């Protein structure tokens, strides 16, 4: 999570929403790291965790990340939570809760649905939540100030 | 939809789940076309519609496809439906219904949720549904035969 928080901080410095993500293999080795790239890539799907999962799968030469863990600073949105299902990750660890946009413990709660084809064996929520939430609060407060 | 069906057919011929997608601009001009590339790219997120939206945004140099239409042969899954929200498309037209994996008219029905930050103004479901569904049925029947 420390690495993911540093990536989120890097995102904020270039004007991207501060979210960072890391994918670890079954032995806890880092397979990929990414931060938000939505504005730079002109790609609304370039969320940190989706980029990290894509990179990890590309590196492993497989579509399935079956023994892997996603660590991300913010509760995944429906797009990224559904991608966790498609990539079949074993574990998700996230930082800040997202009552408005999250889809793990809020909103559609995708993994809890009977229609979910693959849910992670383990989900750990709220890890270093205060730091992750503070990054986001600070970023959006700065945006509002620039707008006023 | 004709073009999307042809792309889906192309996908099936190379062993990908037959789904094709096209993004049109506000004047009805084609901005991007894509088919499933999950196996070839080792990318479980390489669904036709997500690829098409990413390409269209890249081509337009913007994150938002605000006056655009997504045409896709299969009801979008939660990942792709949420991406429609992130890319802010105006209209979604899809072919076959997907009661198990769909997220527009089935499952989490993402656009109908109060938490949805952007829902398309218009959703047209079931366009050339029989052809699109037949492509998928034929593909999965073939897979089962090869497995038996």
mmCIF file of C-alpha atoms in Angstrom:
data_model
loop_
_atom_site.group_PDB
_atom_site.id
_atom_site.type_symbol
_atom_site.label_atom_id
_atom_site.label_comp_id
_atom_site.label_asym_id
_atom_site.label_seq_id
_atom_site.Cartn_x
_atom_site.Cartn_y
_atom_site.Cartn_z
ATOM 1 C CA UNK A 1 0.000 0.000 0.000
ATOM 2 C CA UNK A 2 2.938 2.328 0.636
ATOM 3 C CA UNK A 3 3.920 2.044 -3.038
ATOM 4 C CA UNK A 4 0.328 2.595 -4.167
ATOM 5 C CA UNK A 5 0.099 5.751 -2.022
ATOM 6 C CA UNK A 6 3.316 7.065 -3.585
ATOM 7 C CA UNK A 7 1.878 6.430 -7.065
ATOM 8 C CA UNK A 8 -1.317 8.250 -6.104
ATOM 9 C CA UNK A 9 0.783 11.186 -4.936
ATOM 10 C CA UNK A 10 2.589 11.202 -8.277
ATOM 11 C CA UNK A 11 -0.804 11.277 -10.064
ATOM 12 C CA UNK A 12 -1.903 14.316 -8.043
ATOM 13 C CA UNK A 13 1.271 16.195 -8.941
ATOM 14 C CA UNK A 14 0.420 15.950 -12.676
ATOM 15 C CA UNK A 15 -3.261 16.811 -12.200
ATOM 16 C CA UNK A 16 -4.695 13.293 -12.229
ATOM 17 C CA UNK A 17 -7.080 12.047 -9.533
ATOM 18 C CA UNK A 18 -4.711 10.552 -6.932
ATOM 19 C CA UNK A 19 -5.200 6.803 -7.153
ATOM 20 C CA UNK A 20 -2.355 4.299 -7.270
ATOM 21 C CA UNK A 21 -2.382 0.521 -7.690
ATOM 22 C CA UNK A 22 -0.003 -2.431 -7.474
ATOM 23 C CA UNK A 23 -0.528 -6.054 -8.522
ATOM 24 C CA UNK A 24 1.388 -8.722 -6.573
ATOM 25 C CA UNK A 25 1.849 -12.356 -7.542
ATOM 26 C CA UNK A 26 1.210 -15.343 -5.272
ATOM 27 C CA UNK A 27 4.633 -14.901 -3.658
ATOM 28 C CA UNK A 28 4.031 -11.229 -2.936
ATOM 29 C CA UNK A 29 6.333 -10.004 -5.700
ATOM 30 C CA UNK A 30 5.339 -6.845 -7.562
ATOM 31 C CA UNK A 31 4.069 -7.636 -11.070
ATOM 32 C CA UNK A 32 2.922 -4.139 -12.025
ATOM 33 C CA UNK A 33 2.371 -0.655 -10.675
ATOM 34 C CA UNK A 34 0.240 2.133 -12.120
ATOM 35 C CA UNK A 35 -1.403 5.416 -11.287
ATOM 36 C CA UNK A 36 -4.353 7.187 -12.903
ATOM 37 C CA UNK A 37 -3.646 8.331 -16.463
ATOM 38 C CA UNK A 38 -7.128 9.472 -17.552
ATOM 39 C CA UNK A 39 -6.221 12.996 -18.678
ATOM 40 C CA UNK A 40 -2.796 12.227 -20.120
ATOM 41 C CA UNK A 41 -3.982 9.250 -22.179
ATOM 42 C CA UNK A 42 -7.363 10.831 -23.111
ATOM 43 C CA UNK A 43 -8.766 7.563 -21.794
ATOM 44 C CA UNK A 44 -11.577 7.598 -19.240
ATOM 45 C CA UNK A 45 -10.855 3.923 -18.566
ATOM 46 C CA UNK A 46 -7.212 4.552 -17.612
ATOM 47 C CA UNK A 47 -7.829 4.049 -13.905
ATOM 48 C CA UNK A 48 -4.806 2.974 -11.883
ATOM 49 C CA UNK A 49 -6.087 -0.505 -11.047
ATOM 50 C CA UNK A 50 -7.266 -1.321 -14.595
ATOM 51 C CA UNK A 51 -3.874 -0.284 -15.981
ATOM 52 C CA UNK A 52 -2.064 -2.320 -13.318
ATOM 53 C CA UNK A 53 -4.149 -5.447 -14.027
ATOM 54 C CA UNK A 54 -3.616 -5.094 -17.784
ATOM 55 C CA UNK A 55 0.135 -4.682 -17.314
ATOM 56 C CA UNK A 56 0.363 -7.640 -14.941
ATOM 57 C CA UNK A 57 -1.530 -9.928 -17.336
ATOM 58 C CA UNK A 58 0.577 -8.729 -20.256
ATOM 59 C CA UNK A 59 3.758 -9.415 -18.289
ATOM 60 C CA UNK A 60 2.577 -12.919 -17.336
ATOM 61 C CA UNK A 61 1.324 -13.660 -20.859
ATOM 62 C CA UNK A 62 -2.023 -14.777 -19.497
ATOM 63 C CA UNK A 63 -5.560 -13.470 -19.252
ATOM 64 C CA UNK A 64 -5.980 -14.749 -15.682
ATOM 65 C CA UNK A 65 -4.238 -13.405 -12.586
ATOM 66 C CA UNK A 66 -5.528 -16.249 -10.438
ATOM 67 C CA UNK A 67 -3.166 -16.140 -7.476
ATOM 68 C CA UNK A 68 -2.645 -12.391 -7.575
ATOM 69 C CA UNK A 69 -3.509 -9.510 -5.280
ATOM 70 C CA UNK A 70 -4.612 -6.027 -6.321
ATOM 71 C CA UNK A 71 -3.643 -3.261 -3.909
ATOM 72 C CA UNK A 72 -5.297 0.091 -4.684
ATOM 73 C CA UNK A 73 -5.664 3.310 -2.726
ATOM 74 C CA UNK A 74 -9.391 3.783 -3.481
ATOM 75 C CA UNK A 75 -12.379 1.438 -3.509
ATOM 76 C CA UNK A 76 -12.723 0.237 -7.122
ATOM 77 C CA UNK A 77 -15.542 1.642 -9.276
ATOM 78 C CA UNK A 78 -17.894 -0.768 -11.133
ATOM 79 C CA UNK A 79 -15.588 -0.803 -14.175
ATOM 80 C CA UNK A 80 -12.531 -1.805 -12.169
ATOM 81 C CA UNK A 81 -14.391 -4.175 -9.838
ATOM 82 C CA UNK A 82 -15.812 -5.981 -12.885
ATOM 83 C CA UNK A 83 -12.295 -6.107 -14.354
ATOM 84 C CA UNK A 84 -11.143 -7.823 -11.118
ATOM 85 C CA UNK A 85 -13.737 -10.476 -11.936
ATOM 86 C CA UNK A 86 -12.621 -10.769 -15.575
ATOM 87 C CA UNK A 87 -8.934 -11.055 -14.570
ATOM 88 C CA UNK A 88 -9.903 -13.427 -11.729
ATOM 89 C CA UNK A 89 -7.769 -11.935 -8.989
ATOM 90 C CA UNK A 90 -7.584 -13.787 -5.695
ATOM 91 C CA UNK A 91 -7.423 -10.836 -3.359
ATOM 92 C CA UNK A 92 -8.260 -7.127 -3.326
ATOM 93 C CA UNK A 93 -6.859 -4.714 -0.741
ATOM 94 C CA UNK A 94 -8.026 -1.132 -0.915
ATOM 95 C CA UNK A 95 -7.574 2.110 1.010
ATOM 96 C CA UNK A 96 -10.228 4.827 0.993
ATOM 97 C CA UNK A 97 -13.933 3.966 0.884
ATOM 98 C CA UNK A 98 -15.914 5.505 -1.969
ATOM 99 C CA UNK A 99 -19.588 5.674 -0.962
ATOM 100 C CA UNK A 100 -20.511 7.536 -4.181
ATOM 101 C CA UNK A 101 -18.476 5.718 -6.829
ATOM 102 C CA UNK A 102 -17.348 2.455 -5.233
ATOM 103 C CA UNK A 103 -18.719 -0.922 -6.291
ATOM 104 C CA UNK A 104 -17.191 -3.296 -3.734
ATOM 105 C CA UNK A 105 -18.672 -2.215 -0.393
ATOM 106 C CA UNK A 106 -21.020 0.425 -1.851
ATOM 107 C CA UNK A 107 -23.406 0.938 -4.765
ATOM 108 C CA UNK A 108 -23.901 -2.216 -6.849
ATOM 109 C CA UNK A 109 -21.553 -4.307 -4.572
ATOM 110 C CA UNK A 110 -20.621 -6.387 -7.579
ATOM 111 C CA UNK A 111 -18.818 -9.202 -5.756
ATOM 112 C CA UNK A 112 -21.817 -9.832 -3.513
ATOM 113 C CA UNK A 113 -24.198 -10.380 -6.434
ATOM 114 C CA UNK A 114 -25.314 -13.914 -7.251
ATOM 115 C CA UNK A 115 -24.565 -13.183 -10.933
ATOM 116 C CA UNK A 116 -20.859 -12.494 -10.184
ATOM 117 C CA UNK A 117 -18.869 -15.116 -12.084
ATOM 118 C CA UNK A 118 -15.731 -14.770 -9.971
ATOM 119 C CA UNK A 119 -15.304 -13.016 -6.661
ATOM 120 C CA UNK A 120 -11.961 -12.574 -4.933
ATOM 121 C CA UNK A 121 -11.418 -14.986 -2.048
ATOM 122 C CA UNK A 122 -10.413 -12.127 0.186
ATOM 123 C CA UNK A 123 -11.239 -8.417 0.255
ATOM 124 C CA UNK A 124 -9.522 -6.165 2.783
ATOM 125 C CA UNK A 125 -11.025 -2.683 2.919
ATOM 126 C CA UNK A 126 -9.849 0.525 4.561
ATOM 127 C CA UNK A 127 -6.089 -0.194 4.698
ATOM 128 C CA UNK A 128 -4.369 3.148 5.456
ATOM 129 C CA UNK A 129 -7.749 4.636 4.699
ATOM 130 C CA UNK A 130 -7.025 7.979 6.384
ATOM 131 C CA UNK A 131 -3.956 8.664 4.266
ATOM 132 C CA UNK A 132 -5.621 7.591 1.032
ATOM 133 C CA UNK A 133 -8.748 9.640 1.772
ATOM 134 C CA UNK A 134 -6.626 12.661 2.758
ATOM 135 C CA UNK A 135 -4.827 12.558 -0.619
ATOM 136 C CA UNK A 136 -8.164 12.655 -2.444
ATOM 137 C CA UNK A 137 -9.639 15.375 -0.207
ATOM 138 C CA UNK A 138 -6.560 17.522 -0.659
ATOM 139 C CA UNK A 139 -6.649 17.065 -4.450
ATOM 140 C CA UNK A 140 -10.325 17.952 -4.866
ATOM 141 C CA UNK A 141 -10.045 20.904 -2.466
ATOM 142 C CA UNK A 142 -7.206 22.225 -4.639
ATOM 143 C CA UNK A 143 -9.344 21.802 -7.780
ATOM 144 C CA UNK A 144 -12.203 23.776 -6.213
ATOM 145 C CA UNK A 145 -9.846 26.558 -5.160
ATOM 146 C CA UNK A 146 -8.469 26.865 -8.676
ATOM 147 C CA UNK A 147 -12.010 27.026 -10.042
ATOM 148 C CA UNK A 148 -13.169 29.758 -7.596
ATOM 149 C CA UNK B 1 -25.030 -2.752 -36.301
ATOM 150 C CA UNK B 2 -24.189 -4.460 -39.573
ATOM 151 C CA UNK B 3 -20.546 -3.459 -39.161
ATOM 152 C CA UNK B 4 -20.530 -4.567 -35.518
ATOM 153 C CA UNK B 5 -21.945 -7.972 -36.517
ATOM 154 C CA UNK B 6 -19.190 -8.349 -39.123
ATOM 155 C CA UNK B 7 -16.559 -7.517 -36.488
ATOM 156 C CA UNK B 8 -18.096 -10.094 -34.136
ATOM 157 C CA UNK B 9 -17.890 -12.660 -36.913
ATOM 158 C CA UNK B 10 -14.223 -11.815 -37.419
ATOM 159 C CA UNK B 11 -13.655 -12.339 -33.677
ATOM 160 C CA UNK B 12 -15.231 -15.788 -33.794
ATOM 161 C CA UNK B 13 -12.995 -16.821 -36.693
ATOM 162 C CA UNK B 14 -9.867 -16.220 -34.559
ATOM 163 C CA UNK B 15 -11.292 -17.892 -31.452
ATOM 164 C CA UNK B 16 -12.462 -14.783 -29.598
ATOM 165 C CA UNK B 17 -15.966 -14.469 -28.163
ATOM 166 C CA UNK B 18 -17.925 -12.896 -31.040
ATOM 167 C CA UNK B 19 -18.657 -9.354 -29.965
ATOM 168 C CA UNK B 20 -18.153 -6.316 -32.189
ATOM 169 C CA UNK B 21 -18.564 -2.605 -31.468
ATOM 170 C CA UNK B 22 -18.628 0.713 -33.306
ATOM 171 C CA UNK B 23 -18.575 4.263 -31.931
ATOM 172 C CA UNK B 24 -20.307 6.961 -33.996
ATOM 173 C CA UNK B 25 -20.029 10.715 -33.553
ATOM 174 C CA UNK B 26 -22.948 13.133 -33.332
ATOM 175 C CA UNK B 27 -23.260 13.177 -37.144
ATOM 176 C CA UNK B 28 -23.348 9.395 -37.362
ATOM 177 C CA UNK B 29 -19.810 9.094 -38.706
ATOM 178 C CA UNK B 30 -17.753 6.100 -37.590
ATOM 179 C CA UNK B 31 -15.071 7.109 -35.063
ATOM 180 C CA UNK B 32 -13.838 3.627 -34.170
ATOM 181 C CA UNK B 33 -14.535 -0.049 -34.633
ATOM 182 C CA UNK B 34 -13.305 -2.984 -32.563
ATOM 183 C CA UNK B 35 -13.905 -6.625 -31.816
ATOM 184 C CA UNK B 36 -12.989 -8.709 -28.785
ATOM 185 C CA UNK B 37 -9.233 -9.155 -28.357
ATOM 186 C CA UNK B 38 -9.100 -10.819 -24.919
ATOM 187 C CA UNK B 39 -7.036 -13.866 -25.882
ATOM 188 C CA UNK B 40 -4.768 -12.211 -28.436
ATOM 189 C CA UNK B 41 -3.873 -9.290 -26.163
ATOM 190 C CA UNK B 42 -3.770 -11.370 -22.945
ATOM 191 C CA UNK B 43 -6.101 -8.697 -21.631
ATOM 192 C CA UNK B 44 -9.350 -9.683 -19.937
ATOM 193 C CA UNK B 45 -10.493 -6.078 -20.315
ATOM 194 C CA UNK B 46 -10.080 -6.083 -24.113
ATOM 195 C CA UNK B 47 -13.836 -6.247 -24.754
ATOM 196 C CA UNK B 48 -14.949 -4.864 -28.108
ATOM 197 C CA UNK B 49 -16.843 -1.894 -26.704
ATOM 198 C CA UNK B 50 -14.120 -0.825 -24.258
ATOM 199 C CA UNK B 51 -11.539 -0.934 -27.055
ATOM 200 C CA UNK B 52 -13.848 1.029 -29.368
ATOM 201 C CA UNK B 53 -14.501 3.721 -26.749
ATOM 202 C CA UNK B 54 -10.790 4.038 -25.960
ATOM 203 C CA UNK B 55 -9.946 4.349 -29.650
ATOM 204 C CA UNK B 56 -12.672 6.929 -30.273
ATOM 205 C CA UNK B 57 -11.530 9.084 -27.351
ATOM 206 C CA UNK B 58 -7.921 8.793 -28.456
ATOM 207 C CA UNK B 59 -8.874 9.819 -31.964
ATOM 208 C CA UNK B 60 -10.863 12.826 -30.716
ATOM 209 C CA UNK B 61 -8.149 13.815 -28.209
ATOM 210 C CA UNK B 62 -10.709 13.989 -25.432
ATOM 211 C CA UNK B 63 -11.791 11.942 -22.439
ATOM 212 C CA UNK B 64 -15.484 12.575 -23.118
ATOM 213 C CA UNK B 65 -17.536 11.195 -25.994
ATOM 214 C CA UNK B 66 -20.511 13.359 -25.150
ATOM 215 C CA UNK B 67 -22.478 13.313 -28.388
ATOM 216 C CA UNK B 68 -21.432 9.809 -29.391
ATOM 217 C CA UNK B 69 -23.229 6.511 -29.808
ATOM 218 C CA UNK B 70 -21.900 3.073 -28.933
ATOM 219 C CA UNK B 71 -23.246 0.233 -31.070
ATOM 220 C CA UNK B 72 -22.368 -3.232 -29.758
ATOM 221 C CA UNK B 73 -23.625 -6.709 -30.584
ATOM 222 C CA UNK B 74 -24.016 -7.840 -26.942
ATOM 223 C CA UNK B 75 -25.426 -6.174 -23.831
ATOM 224 C CA UNK B 76 -22.439 -4.563 -22.063
ATOM 225 C CA UNK B 77 -21.059 -6.203 -18.897
ATOM 226 C CA UNK B 78 -20.586 -4.087 -15.716
ATOM 227 C CA UNK B 79 -17.049 -3.137 -16.772
ATOM 228 C CA UNK B 80 -18.147 -1.816 -20.166
ATOM 229 C CA UNK B 81 -21.372 -0.243 -18.921
ATOM 230 C CA UNK B 82 -19.387 1.647 -16.266
ATOM 231 C CA UNK B 83 -16.933 2.710 -18.990
ATOM 232 C CA UNK B 84 -19.907 4.133 -20.947
ATOM 233 C CA UNK B 85 -20.533 6.298 -17.878
ATOM 234 C CA UNK B 86 -16.880 7.326 -17.579
ATOM 235 C CA UNK B 87 -16.690 8.231 -21.298
ATOM 236 C CA UNK B 88 -20.133 9.926 -21.060
ATOM 237 C CA UNK B 89 -21.666 8.519 -24.206
ATOM 238 C CA UNK B 90 -25.036 9.853 -25.274
ATOM 239 C CA UNK B 91 -26.539 6.698 -26.695
ATOM 240 C CA UNK B 92 -26.067 2.933 -26.453
ATOM 241 C CA UNK B 93 -27.506 0.515 -28.997
ATOM 242 C CA UNK B 94 -26.968 -3.162 -28.390
ATOM 243 C CA UNK B 95 -27.930 -6.484 -29.956
ATOM 244 C CA UNK B 96 -28.202 -9.657 -27.885
ATOM 245 C CA UNK B 97 -29.467 -9.588 -24.302
ATOM 246 C CA UNK B 98 -27.137 -11.078 -21.691
ATOM 247 C CA UNK B 99 -29.209 -12.136 -18.668
ATOM 248 C CA UNK B 100 -26.143 -13.661 -16.951
ATOM 249 C CA UNK B 101 -23.411 -11.110 -17.637
ATOM 250 C CA UNK B 102 -25.205 -7.945 -18.771
ATOM 251 C CA UNK B 103 -25.364 -4.812 -16.647
ATOM 252 C CA UNK B 104 -27.727 -2.570 -18.614
ATOM 253 C CA UNK B 105 -31.068 -4.409 -18.573
ATOM 254 C CA UNK B 106 -29.932 -7.239 -16.277
ATOM 255 C CA UNK B 107 -27.888 -7.795 -13.110
ATOM 256 C CA UNK B 108 -26.777 -4.551 -11.464
ATOM 257 C CA UNK B 109 -28.562 -2.373 -14.131
ATOM 258 C CA UNK B 110 -25.923 0.267 -13.623
ATOM 259 C CA UNK B 111 -27.613 3.097 -15.529
ATOM 260 C CA UNK B 112 -30.771 2.760 -13.467
ATOM 261 C CA UNK B 113 -28.947 3.234 -10.140
ATOM 262 C CA UNK B 114 -29.262 6.531 -8.316
ATOM 263 C CA UNK B 115 -25.479 6.514 -7.823
ATOM 264 C CA UNK B 116 -24.850 6.497 -11.609
ATOM 265 C CA UNK B 117 -22.988 9.730 -12.403
ATOM 266 C CA UNK B 118 -23.886 9.735 -16.103
ATOM 267 C CA UNK B 119 -26.447 7.646 -17.903
ATOM 268 C CA UNK B 120 -26.886 7.667 -21.678
ATOM 269 C CA UNK B 121 -29.872 9.685 -22.831
ATOM 270 C CA UNK B 122 -31.040 6.803 -24.978
ATOM 271 C CA UNK B 123 -30.589 3.041 -24.767
ATOM 272 C CA UNK B 124 -31.908 0.857 -27.563
ATOM 273 C CA UNK B 125 -31.790 -2.845 -26.744
ATOM 274 C CA UNK B 126 -32.269 -5.942 -28.858
ATOM 275 C CA UNK B 127 -31.349 -4.479 -32.276
ATOM 276 C CA UNK B 128 -30.815 -7.453 -34.630
ATOM 277 C CA UNK B 129 -30.887 -9.499 -31.463
ATOM 278 C CA UNK B 130 -31.522 -12.826 -33.207
ATOM 279 C CA UNK B 131 -28.438 -12.540 -35.407
ATOM 280 C CA UNK B 132 -26.199 -11.373 -32.572
ATOM 281 C CA UNK B 133 -27.454 -14.112 -30.240
ATOM 282 C CA UNK B 134 -27.069 -16.739 -32.993
ATOM 283 C CA UNK B 135 -23.401 -15.778 -33.458
ATOM 284 C CA UNK B 136 -22.748 -16.293 -29.742
ATOM 285 C CA UNK B 137 -24.732 -19.562 -29.559
ATOM 286 C CA UNK B 138 -22.880 -20.933 -32.564
ATOM 287 C CA UNK B 139 -19.508 -19.968 -31.089
ATOM 288 C CA UNK B 140 -20.114 -21.517 -27.666
ATOM 289 C CA UNK B 141 -21.633 -24.671 -29.222
ATOM 290 C CA UNK B 142 -18.432 -25.025 -31.262
ATOM 291 C CA UNK B 143 -16.296 -24.632 -28.138
ATOM 292 C CA UNK B 144 -18.275 -27.350 -26.334
ATOM 293 C CA UNK B 145 -17.929 -29.709 -29.315
ATOM 294 C CA UNK B 146 -14.169 -29.201 -29.395
ATOM 295 C CA UNK B 147 -14.014 -29.899 -25.675
ATOM 296 C CA UNK B 148 -16.080 -33.135 -25.881
#
